[in-house]
PDB file of C-alpha atoms in Angstrom:
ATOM      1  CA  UNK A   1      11.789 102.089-133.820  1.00 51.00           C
ATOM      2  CA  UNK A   2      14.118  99.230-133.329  1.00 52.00           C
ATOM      3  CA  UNK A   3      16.771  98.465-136.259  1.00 56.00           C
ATOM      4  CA  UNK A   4      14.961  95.139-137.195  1.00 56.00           C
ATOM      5  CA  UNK A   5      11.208  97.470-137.746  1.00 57.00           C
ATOM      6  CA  UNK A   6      13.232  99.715-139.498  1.00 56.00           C
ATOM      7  CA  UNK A   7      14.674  96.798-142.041  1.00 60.00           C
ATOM      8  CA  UNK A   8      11.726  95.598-142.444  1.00 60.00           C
ATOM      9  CA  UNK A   9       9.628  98.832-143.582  1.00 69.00           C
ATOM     10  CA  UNK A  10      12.660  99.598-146.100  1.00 71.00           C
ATOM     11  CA  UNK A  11      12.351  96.338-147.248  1.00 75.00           C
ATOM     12  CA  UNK A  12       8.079  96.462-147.547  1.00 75.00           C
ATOM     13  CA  UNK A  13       8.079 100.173-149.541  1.00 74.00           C
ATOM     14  CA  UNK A  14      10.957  98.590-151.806  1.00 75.00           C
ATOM     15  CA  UNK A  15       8.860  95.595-152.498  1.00 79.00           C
ATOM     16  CA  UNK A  16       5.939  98.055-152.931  1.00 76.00           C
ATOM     17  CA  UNK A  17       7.870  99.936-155.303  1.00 76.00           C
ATOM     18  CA  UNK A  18       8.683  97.283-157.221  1.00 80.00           C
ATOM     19  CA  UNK A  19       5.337  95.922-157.698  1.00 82.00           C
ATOM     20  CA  UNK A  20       3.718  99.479-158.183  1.00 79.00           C
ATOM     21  CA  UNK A  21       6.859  99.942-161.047  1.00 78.00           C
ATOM     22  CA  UNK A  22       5.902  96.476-163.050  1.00 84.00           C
ATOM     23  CA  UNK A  23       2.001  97.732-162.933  1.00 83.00           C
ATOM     24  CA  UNK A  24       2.879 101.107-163.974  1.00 81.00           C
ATOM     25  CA  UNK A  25       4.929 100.519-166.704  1.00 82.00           C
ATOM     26  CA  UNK A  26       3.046  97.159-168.529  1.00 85.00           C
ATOM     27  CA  UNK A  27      -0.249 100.242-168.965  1.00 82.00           C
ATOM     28  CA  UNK A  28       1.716 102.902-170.798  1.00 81.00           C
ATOM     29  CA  UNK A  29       4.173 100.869-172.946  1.00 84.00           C
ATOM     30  CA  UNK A  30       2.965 101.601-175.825  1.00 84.00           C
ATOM     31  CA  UNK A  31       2.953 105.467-175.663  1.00 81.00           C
ATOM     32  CA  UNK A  32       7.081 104.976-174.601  1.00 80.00           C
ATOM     33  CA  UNK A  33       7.831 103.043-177.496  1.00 80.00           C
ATOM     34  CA  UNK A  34       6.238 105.809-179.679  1.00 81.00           C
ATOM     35  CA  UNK A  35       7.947 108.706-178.032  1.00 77.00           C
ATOM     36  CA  UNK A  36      11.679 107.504-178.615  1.00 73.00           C
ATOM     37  CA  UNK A  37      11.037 106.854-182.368  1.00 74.00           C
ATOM     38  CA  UNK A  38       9.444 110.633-182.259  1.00 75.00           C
ATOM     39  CA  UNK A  39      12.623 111.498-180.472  1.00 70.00           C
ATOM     40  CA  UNK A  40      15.252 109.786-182.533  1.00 68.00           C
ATOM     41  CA  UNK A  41      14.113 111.277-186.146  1.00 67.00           C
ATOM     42  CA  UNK A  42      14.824 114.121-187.841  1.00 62.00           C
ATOM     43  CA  UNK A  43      11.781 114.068-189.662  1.00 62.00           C
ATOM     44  CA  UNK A  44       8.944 115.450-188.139  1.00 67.00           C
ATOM     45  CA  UNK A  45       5.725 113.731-187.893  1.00 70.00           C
ATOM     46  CA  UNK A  46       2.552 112.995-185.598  1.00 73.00           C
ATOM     47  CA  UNK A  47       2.429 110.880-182.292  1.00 73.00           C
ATOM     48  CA  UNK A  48      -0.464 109.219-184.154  1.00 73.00           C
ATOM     49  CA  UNK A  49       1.335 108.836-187.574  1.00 79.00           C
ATOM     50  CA  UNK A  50       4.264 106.892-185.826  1.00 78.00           C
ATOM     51  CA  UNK A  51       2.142 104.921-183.456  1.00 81.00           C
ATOM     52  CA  UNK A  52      -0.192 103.782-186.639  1.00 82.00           C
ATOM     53  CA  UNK A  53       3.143 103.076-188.150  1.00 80.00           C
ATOM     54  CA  UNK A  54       4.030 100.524-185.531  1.00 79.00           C
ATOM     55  CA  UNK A  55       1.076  98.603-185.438  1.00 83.00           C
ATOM     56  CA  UNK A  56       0.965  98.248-189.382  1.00 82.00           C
ATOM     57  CA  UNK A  57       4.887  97.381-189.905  1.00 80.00           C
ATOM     58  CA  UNK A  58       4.382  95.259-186.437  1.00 76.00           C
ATOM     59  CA  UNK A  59       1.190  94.506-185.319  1.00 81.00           C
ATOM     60  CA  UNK A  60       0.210  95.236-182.000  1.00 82.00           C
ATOM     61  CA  UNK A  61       3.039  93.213-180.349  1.00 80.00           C
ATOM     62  CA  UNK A  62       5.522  95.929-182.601  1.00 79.00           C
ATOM     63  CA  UNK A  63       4.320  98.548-179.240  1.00 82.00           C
ATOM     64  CA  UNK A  64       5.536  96.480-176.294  1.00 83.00           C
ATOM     65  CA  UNK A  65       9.180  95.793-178.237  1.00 77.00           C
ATOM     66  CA  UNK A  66      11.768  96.203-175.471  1.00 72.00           C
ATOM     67  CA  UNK A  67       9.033  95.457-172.589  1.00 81.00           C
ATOM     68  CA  UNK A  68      11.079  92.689-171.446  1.00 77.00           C
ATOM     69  CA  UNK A  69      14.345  94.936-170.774  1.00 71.00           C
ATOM     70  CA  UNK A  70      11.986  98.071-169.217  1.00 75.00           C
ATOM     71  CA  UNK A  71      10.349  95.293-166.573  1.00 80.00           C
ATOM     72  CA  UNK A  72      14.203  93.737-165.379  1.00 78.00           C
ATOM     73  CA  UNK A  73      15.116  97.676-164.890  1.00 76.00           C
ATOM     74  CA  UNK A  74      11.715  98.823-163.258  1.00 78.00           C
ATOM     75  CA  UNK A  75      11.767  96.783-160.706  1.00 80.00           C
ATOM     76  CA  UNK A  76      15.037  98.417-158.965  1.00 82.00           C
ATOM     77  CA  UNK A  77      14.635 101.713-160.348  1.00 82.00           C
ATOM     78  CA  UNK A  78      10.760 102.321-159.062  1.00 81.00           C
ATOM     79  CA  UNK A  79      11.923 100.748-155.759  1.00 82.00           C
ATOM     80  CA  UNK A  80      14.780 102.973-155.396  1.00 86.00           C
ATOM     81  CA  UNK A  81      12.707 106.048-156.127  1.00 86.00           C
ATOM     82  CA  UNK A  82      10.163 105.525-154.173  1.00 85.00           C
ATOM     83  CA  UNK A  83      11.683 103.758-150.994  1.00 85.00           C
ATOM     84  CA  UNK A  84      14.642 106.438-151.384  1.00 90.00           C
ATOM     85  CA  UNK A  85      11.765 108.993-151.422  1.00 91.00           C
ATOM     86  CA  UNK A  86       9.499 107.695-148.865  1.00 88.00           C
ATOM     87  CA  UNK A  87      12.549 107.491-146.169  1.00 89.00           C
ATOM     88  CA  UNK A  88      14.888 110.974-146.708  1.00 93.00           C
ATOM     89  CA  UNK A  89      11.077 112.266-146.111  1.00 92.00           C
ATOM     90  CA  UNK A  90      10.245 110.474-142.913  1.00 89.00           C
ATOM     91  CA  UNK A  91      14.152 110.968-141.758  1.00 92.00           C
ATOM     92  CA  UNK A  92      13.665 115.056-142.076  1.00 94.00           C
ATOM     93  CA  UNK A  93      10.091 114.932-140.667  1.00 92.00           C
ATOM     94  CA  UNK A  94      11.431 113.387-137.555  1.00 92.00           C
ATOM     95  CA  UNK A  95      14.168 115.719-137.549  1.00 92.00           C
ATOM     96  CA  UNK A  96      11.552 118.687-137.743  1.00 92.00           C
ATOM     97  CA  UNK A  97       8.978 116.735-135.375  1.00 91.00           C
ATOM     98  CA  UNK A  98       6.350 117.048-137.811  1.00 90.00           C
ATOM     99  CA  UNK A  99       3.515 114.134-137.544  1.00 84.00           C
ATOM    100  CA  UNK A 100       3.096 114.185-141.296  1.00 81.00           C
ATOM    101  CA  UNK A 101       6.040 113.567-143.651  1.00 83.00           C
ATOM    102  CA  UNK A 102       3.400 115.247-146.765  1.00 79.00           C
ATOM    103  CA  UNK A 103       3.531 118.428-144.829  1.00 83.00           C
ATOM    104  CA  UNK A 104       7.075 118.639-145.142  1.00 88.00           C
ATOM    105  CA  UNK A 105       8.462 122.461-146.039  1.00 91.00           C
ATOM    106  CA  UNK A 106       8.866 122.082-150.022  1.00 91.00           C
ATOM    107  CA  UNK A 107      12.479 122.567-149.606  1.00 93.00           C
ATOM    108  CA  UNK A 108      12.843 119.221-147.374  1.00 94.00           C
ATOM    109  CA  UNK A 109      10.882 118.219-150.267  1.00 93.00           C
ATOM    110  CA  UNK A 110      12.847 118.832-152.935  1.00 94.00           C
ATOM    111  CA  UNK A 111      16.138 117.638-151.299  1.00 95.00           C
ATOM    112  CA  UNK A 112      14.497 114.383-150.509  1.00 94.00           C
ATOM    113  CA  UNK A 113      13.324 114.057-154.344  1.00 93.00           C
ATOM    114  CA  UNK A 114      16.469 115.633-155.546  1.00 94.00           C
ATOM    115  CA  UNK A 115      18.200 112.498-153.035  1.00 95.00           C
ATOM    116  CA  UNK A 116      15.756 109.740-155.294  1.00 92.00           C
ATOM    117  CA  UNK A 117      16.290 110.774-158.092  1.00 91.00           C
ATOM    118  CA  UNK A 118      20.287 110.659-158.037  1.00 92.00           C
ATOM    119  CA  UNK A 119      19.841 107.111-156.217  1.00 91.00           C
ATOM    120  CA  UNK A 120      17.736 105.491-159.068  1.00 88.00           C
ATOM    121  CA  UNK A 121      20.075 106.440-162.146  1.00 87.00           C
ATOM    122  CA  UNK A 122      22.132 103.124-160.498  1.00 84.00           C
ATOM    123  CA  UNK A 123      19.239 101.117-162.215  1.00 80.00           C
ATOM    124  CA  UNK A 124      17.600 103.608-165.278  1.00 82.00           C
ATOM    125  CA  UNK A 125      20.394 103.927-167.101  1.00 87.00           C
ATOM    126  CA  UNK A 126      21.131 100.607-168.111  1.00 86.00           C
ATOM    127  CA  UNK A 127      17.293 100.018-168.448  1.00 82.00           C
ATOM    128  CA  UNK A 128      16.522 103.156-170.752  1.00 82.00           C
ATOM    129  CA  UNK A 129      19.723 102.069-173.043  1.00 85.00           C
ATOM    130  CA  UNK A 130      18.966  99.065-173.583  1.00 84.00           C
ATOM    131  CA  UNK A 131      15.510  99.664-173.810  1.00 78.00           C
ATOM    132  CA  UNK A 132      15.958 102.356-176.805  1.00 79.00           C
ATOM    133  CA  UNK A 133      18.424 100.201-178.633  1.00 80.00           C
ATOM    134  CA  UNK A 134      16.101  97.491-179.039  1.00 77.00           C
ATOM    135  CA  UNK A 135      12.939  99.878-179.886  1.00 72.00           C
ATOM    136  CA  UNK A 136      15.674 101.937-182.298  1.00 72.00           C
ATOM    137  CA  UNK A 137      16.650  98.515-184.102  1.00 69.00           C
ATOM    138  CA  UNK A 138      13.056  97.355-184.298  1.00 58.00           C
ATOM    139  CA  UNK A 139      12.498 100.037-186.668  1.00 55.00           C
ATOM    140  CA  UNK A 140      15.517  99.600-188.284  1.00 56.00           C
ATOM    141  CA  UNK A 141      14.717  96.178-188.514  1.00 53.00           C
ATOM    142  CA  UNK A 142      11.296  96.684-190.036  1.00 53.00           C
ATOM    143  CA  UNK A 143      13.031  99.251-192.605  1.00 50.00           C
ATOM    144  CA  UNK A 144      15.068  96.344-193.965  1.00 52.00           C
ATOM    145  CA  UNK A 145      18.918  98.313-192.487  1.00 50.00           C
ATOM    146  CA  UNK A 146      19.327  95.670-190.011  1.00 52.00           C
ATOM    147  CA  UNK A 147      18.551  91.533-190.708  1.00 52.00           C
ATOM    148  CA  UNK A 148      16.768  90.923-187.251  1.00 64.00           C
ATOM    149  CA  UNK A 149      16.340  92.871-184.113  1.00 64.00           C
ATOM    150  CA  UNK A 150      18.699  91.562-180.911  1.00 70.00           C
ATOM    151  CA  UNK A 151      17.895  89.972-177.642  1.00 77.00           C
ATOM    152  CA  UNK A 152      17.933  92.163-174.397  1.00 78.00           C
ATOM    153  CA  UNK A 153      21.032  89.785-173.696  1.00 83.00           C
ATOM    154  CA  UNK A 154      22.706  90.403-176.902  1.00 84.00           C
ATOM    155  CA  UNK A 155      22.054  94.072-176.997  1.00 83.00           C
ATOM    156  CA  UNK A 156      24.031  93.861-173.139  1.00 85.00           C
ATOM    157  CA  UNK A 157      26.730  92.155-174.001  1.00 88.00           C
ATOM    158  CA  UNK A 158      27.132  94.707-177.047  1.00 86.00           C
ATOM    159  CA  UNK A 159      27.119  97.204-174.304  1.00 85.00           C
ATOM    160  CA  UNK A 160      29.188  95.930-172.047  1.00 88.00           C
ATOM    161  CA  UNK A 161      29.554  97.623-168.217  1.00 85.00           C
ATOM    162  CA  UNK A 162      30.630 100.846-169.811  1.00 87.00           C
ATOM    163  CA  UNK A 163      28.271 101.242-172.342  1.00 85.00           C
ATOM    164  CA  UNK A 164      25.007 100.132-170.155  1.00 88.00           C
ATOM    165  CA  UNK A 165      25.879 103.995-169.088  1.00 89.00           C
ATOM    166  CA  UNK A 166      26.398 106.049-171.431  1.00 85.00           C
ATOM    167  CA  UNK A 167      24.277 108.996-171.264  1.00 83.00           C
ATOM    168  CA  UNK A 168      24.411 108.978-167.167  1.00 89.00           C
ATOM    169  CA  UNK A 169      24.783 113.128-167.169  1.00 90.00           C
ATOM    170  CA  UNK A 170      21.968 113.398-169.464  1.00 89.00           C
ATOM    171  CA  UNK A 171      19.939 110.990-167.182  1.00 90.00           C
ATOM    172  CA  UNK A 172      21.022 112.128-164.033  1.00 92.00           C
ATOM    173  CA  UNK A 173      20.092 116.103-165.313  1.00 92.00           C
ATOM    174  CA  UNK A 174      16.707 114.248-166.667  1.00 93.00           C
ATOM    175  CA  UNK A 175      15.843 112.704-163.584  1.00 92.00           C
ATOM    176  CA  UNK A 176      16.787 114.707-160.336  1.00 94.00           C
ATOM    177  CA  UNK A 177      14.778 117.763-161.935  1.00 95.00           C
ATOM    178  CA  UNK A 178      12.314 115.875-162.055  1.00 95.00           C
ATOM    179  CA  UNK A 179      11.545 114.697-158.702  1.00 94.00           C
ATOM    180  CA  UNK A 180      12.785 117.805-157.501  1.00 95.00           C
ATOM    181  CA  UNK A 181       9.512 119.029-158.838  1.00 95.00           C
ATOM    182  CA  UNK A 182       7.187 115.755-159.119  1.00 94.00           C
ATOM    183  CA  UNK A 183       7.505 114.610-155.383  1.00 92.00           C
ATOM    184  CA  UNK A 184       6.864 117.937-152.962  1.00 93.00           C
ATOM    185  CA  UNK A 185       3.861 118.660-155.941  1.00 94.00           C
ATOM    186  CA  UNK A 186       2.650 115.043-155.513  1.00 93.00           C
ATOM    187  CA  UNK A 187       2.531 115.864-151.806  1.00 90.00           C
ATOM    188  CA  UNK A 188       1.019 119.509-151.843  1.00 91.00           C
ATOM    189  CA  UNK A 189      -1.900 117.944-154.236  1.00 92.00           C
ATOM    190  CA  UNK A 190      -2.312 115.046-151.670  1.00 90.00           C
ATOM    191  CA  UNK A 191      -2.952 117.494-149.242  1.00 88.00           C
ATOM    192  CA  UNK A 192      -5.017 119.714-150.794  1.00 90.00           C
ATOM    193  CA  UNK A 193      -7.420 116.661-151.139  1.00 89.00           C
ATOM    194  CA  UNK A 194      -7.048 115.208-147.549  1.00 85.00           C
ATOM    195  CA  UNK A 195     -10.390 115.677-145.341  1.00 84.00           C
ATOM    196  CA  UNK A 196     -10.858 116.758-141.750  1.00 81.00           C
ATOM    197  CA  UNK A 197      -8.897 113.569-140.799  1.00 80.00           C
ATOM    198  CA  UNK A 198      -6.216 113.819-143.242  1.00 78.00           C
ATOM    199  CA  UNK A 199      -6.793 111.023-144.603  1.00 84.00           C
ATOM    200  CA  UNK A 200      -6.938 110.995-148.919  1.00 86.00           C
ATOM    201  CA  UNK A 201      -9.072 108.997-151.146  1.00 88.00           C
ATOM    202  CA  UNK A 202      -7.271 106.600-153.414  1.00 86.00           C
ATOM    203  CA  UNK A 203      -9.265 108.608-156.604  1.00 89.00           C
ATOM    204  CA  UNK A 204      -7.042 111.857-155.236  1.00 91.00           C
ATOM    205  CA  UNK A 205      -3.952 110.348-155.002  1.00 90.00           C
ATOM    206  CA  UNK A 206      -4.252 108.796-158.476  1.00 91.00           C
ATOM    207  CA  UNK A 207      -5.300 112.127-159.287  1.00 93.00           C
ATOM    208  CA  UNK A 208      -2.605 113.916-157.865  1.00 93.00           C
ATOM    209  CA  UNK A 209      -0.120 111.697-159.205  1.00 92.00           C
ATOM    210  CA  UNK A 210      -1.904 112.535-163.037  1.00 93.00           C
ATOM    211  CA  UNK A 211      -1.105 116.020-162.628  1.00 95.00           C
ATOM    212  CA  UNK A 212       2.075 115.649-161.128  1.00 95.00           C
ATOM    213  CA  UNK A 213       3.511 113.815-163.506  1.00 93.00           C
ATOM    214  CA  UNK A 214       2.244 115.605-166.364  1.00 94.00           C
ATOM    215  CA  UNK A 215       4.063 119.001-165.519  1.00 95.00           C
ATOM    216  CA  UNK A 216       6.943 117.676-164.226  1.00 95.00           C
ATOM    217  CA  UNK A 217       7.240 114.985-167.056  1.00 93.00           C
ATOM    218  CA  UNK A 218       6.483 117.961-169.486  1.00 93.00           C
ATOM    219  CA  UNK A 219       9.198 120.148-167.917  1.00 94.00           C
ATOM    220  CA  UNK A 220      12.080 117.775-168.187  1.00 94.00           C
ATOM    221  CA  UNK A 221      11.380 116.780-171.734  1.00 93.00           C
ATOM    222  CA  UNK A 222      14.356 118.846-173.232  1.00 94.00           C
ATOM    223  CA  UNK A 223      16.974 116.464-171.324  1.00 93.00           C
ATOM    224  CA  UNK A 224      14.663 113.968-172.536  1.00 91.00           C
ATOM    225  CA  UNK A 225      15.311 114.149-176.198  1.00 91.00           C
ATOM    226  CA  UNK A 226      19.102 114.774-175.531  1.00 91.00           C
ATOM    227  CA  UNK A 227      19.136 111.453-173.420  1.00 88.00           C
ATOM    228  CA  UNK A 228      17.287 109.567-176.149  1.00 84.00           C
ATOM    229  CA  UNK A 229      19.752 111.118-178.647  1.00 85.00           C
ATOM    230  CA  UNK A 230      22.790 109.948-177.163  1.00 83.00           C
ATOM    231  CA  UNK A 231      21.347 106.710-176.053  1.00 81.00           C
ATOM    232  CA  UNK A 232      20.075 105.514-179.556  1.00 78.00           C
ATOM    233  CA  UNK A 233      23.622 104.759-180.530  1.00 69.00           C
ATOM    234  CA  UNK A 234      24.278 108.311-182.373  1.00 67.00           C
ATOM    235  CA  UNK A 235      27.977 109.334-182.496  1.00 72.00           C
ATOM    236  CA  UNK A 236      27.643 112.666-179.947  1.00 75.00           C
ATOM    237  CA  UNK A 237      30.335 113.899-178.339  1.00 77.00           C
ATOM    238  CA  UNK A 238      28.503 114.555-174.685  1.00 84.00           C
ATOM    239  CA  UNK A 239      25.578 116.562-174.010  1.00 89.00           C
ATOM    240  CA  UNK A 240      26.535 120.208-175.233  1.00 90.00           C
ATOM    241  CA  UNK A 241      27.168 118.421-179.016  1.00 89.00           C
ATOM    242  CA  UNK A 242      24.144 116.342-178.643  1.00 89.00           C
ATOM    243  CA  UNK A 243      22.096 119.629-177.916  1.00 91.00           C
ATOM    244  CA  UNK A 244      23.622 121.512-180.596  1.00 91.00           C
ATOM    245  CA  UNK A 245      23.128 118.829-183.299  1.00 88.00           C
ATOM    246  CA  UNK A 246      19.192 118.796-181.867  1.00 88.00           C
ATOM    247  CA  UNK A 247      19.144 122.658-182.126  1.00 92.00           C
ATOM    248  CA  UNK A 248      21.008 123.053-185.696  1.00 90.00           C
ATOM    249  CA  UNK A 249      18.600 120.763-187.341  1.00 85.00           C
ATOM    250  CA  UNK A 250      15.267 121.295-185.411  1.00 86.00           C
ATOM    251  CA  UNK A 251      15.232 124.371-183.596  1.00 90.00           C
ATOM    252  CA  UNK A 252      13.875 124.876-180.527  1.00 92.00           C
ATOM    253  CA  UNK A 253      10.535 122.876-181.187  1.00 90.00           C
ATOM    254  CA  UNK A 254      13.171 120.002-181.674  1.00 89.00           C
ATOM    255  CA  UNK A 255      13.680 119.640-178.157  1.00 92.00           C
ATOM    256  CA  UNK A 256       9.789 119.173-177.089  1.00 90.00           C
ATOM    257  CA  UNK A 257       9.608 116.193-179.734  1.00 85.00           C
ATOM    258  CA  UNK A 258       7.297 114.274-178.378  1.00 81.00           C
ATOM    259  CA  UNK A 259       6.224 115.964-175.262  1.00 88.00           C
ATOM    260  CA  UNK A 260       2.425 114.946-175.341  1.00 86.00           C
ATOM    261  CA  UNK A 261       4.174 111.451-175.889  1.00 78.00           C
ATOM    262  CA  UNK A 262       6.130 111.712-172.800  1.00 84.00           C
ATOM    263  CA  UNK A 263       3.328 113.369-170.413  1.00 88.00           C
ATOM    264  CA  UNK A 264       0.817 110.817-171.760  1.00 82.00           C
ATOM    265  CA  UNK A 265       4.233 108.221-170.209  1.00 81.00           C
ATOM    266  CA  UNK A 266       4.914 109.734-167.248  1.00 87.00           C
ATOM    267  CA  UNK A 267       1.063 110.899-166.105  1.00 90.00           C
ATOM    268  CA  UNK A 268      -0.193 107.263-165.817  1.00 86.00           C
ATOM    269  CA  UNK A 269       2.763 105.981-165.265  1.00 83.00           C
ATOM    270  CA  UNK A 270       3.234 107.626-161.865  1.00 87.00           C
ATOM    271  CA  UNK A 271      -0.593 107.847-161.293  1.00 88.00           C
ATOM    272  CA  UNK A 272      -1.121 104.013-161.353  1.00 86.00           C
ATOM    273  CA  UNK A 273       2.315 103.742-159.857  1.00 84.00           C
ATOM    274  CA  UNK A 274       2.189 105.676-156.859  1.00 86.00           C
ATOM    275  CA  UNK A 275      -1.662 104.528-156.261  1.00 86.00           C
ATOM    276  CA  UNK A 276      -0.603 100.682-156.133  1.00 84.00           C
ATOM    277  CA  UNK A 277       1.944 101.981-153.340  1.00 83.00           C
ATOM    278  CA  UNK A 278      -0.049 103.377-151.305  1.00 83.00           C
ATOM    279  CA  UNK A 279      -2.411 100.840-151.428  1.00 82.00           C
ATOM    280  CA  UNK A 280       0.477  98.474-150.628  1.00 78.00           C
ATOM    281  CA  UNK A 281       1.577 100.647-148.064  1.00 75.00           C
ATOM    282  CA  UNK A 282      -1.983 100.932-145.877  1.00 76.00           C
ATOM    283  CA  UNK A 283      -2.466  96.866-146.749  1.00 73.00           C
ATOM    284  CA  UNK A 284       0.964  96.288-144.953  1.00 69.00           C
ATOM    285  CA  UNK A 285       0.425  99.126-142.074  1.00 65.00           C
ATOM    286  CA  UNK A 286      -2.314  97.279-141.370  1.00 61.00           C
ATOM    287  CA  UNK A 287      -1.304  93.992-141.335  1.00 59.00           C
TER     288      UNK A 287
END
C-alpha cells in the first residue's frame, strides 16, 4: 500500500469515527446526563427518580444540557478510538499474516485497545469536564445555589489548559480498561456471528456492540464514579482521597452508582456507534 492509500484510509475511518461518534452520542444523551447527577450525590435515589426530576425542574431540553460541549469533544475522541483501534489491529495482523484483523489473538487485541484507549484521553478529558460542570451547575442552577448556568466557553475559560484535565489518571484508568476488554469482545462476538463467508450482518454487529459495551461499560464503572467525583469540581486530593471519601460515605454500593445508567450509555452508544462505522467503512471500500 503506497503512503498516499495509506493517508487516505486513516483519514476515511477518522472521518467515520467522527460521524459514527456525533450519531452515537445525540441517542443516549439523556441517560448520561442522568448518570453524573446519580454519581455526584450523596443521597441515594432511583435512575428514574432523577431523570423525572430533570424533565419537571427542566423540561425535556433540561436532558440534553451540556450536548453542545459532548458533540465538540466526540468528534476527536470517537475518531481517535476507533481509527487508533482499527489501525494497531491491521498493523499486528500484517505482522502475523493473518487475512482477518477480527481474528486477531485476544492479546494483539487487547494491546491494540489498550493503545486507543490511552490515545483518546487527548480529547475526553476536556470533553467529560466540561461536560459535567455544566450538567453539575444545571442542577445547581435549578436548586436556586447558582444565578444561571455557564456557556461551554465560559465554563473553558474557568478551566483554563490545566484544568480542562484534571482527572486525566482517573480517565486514563477509566478508559484503557475498557477497551482492553470492549474491543477483542466486540471482535470475538463479530465472529461468532460471521457466516460461511465471513461476512456479518449489520443486526450482529449492532448486536455485538450491545453486549460489548454493556459488560465492559459495567466493569469500569468504579473509575467511573471516581472520575465524575473529581471532575464535578469537588475538592479531592487525587484518586486514592476521592475513593476513600466515595467509600466512607457510601460503601461499596457507592461505587456502582449508577451502573444501569452507565450500561444503558455505553451499550447504545457503542452499538449505534460502531454500526454507522462499519457501514461507513464498506460504503467507502466500495467506492
Amino acid at each position: 500500500m503506497t503512503s498516499d492509500a495509506h493517508q487516505t484510509r486513516i483519514a476515511t475511518k477518522l472521518a467515520c469515527g467522527s460521524i459514527a461518534g456525533v450519531i452515537g452520542t445525540i441517542s443516549i444523551y439523556p441517560f448520561d446526563i442522568t448518570k453524573t447527577l446519580l454519581q455526584n450525590t450523596k443521597a441515594k435515589q432511583s435512575g428514574y427518580r432523577a431523570f423525572r426530576g430533570i424533565i419537571e425542574n427542566s423540561g425535556i431540553l433540561g436532558l440534553y444540557k451540556g450536548l453542545n460541549a459532548n458533540l465538540i469533544g466526540i468528534i476527536p475522541e470517537k475518531a481517535i478510538k476507533l481509527a487508533v483501534n482499527d489501525t494497531v489491529r491491521e498493523y499486528f495482523a500484517n505482522r502475523l499474516h493473518i487475512k482477518d484483523a477480527d481474528s486477531l489473538p485476544v492479546t494483539y487485541g487487547m494491546i491494540a485497545g489498550a493503545t486507543a484507549g490511552f490515545c483518546q484521553c487527548i480529547a475526553t478529558n476536556p470533553m467529560e469536564i466540561v461536560k459535567i460542570q455544566m450538567q453539575i451547575t444545571k442542577a445547581k442552577t435549578e436548586a436556586g445555589v447558582e444565578s444561571r448556568p455557564p456557556s461551554t466557553l465560559a465554563v473553558v475559560r474557568r478551566l483554563g489548559l490545566r484544568g480542562l484535565y484534571k482527572g486525566s489518571p482517573a480517565t486514563l484508568l477509566r478508559d484503557v480498561p475498557f477497551s482492553i476488554l470492549f474491543f477483542p469482545l466486540f471482535a470475538f462476538n463479530k465472529s461468532m456471528c460471521a457466516d460461511s463467508s465471513g461476512q456479518v450482518g449489520f443486526l450482529y454487529v449492532l448486536g455485538s456492540g450491545l453486549v460489548s459495551g454493556a459488560v465492559a461499560g459495567g466493569a469500569v464503572t468504579p473509575m467511573d464514579v471516581i472520575k465524575t467525583r473529581l471532575q464535578a469540581g469537588n475538592e479531592f486530593q487525587g484518586i486514592r482521597d476521592t475513593a476513600a471519601h466515595v467509600y466512607r460515605h457510601g460503601g461499596i454500593s457507592a461505587f456502582f452508582a449508577g451502573t444501569f445508567q452507565r450500561c444503558m450509555i455505553v451499550s447504545p452508544l457503542f452499538g449505534i456507534t460502531l454500526l454507522v462505522y462499519e457501514v461507513q467503512q464498506k460504503y467507502f471500500s466500495h467506492t
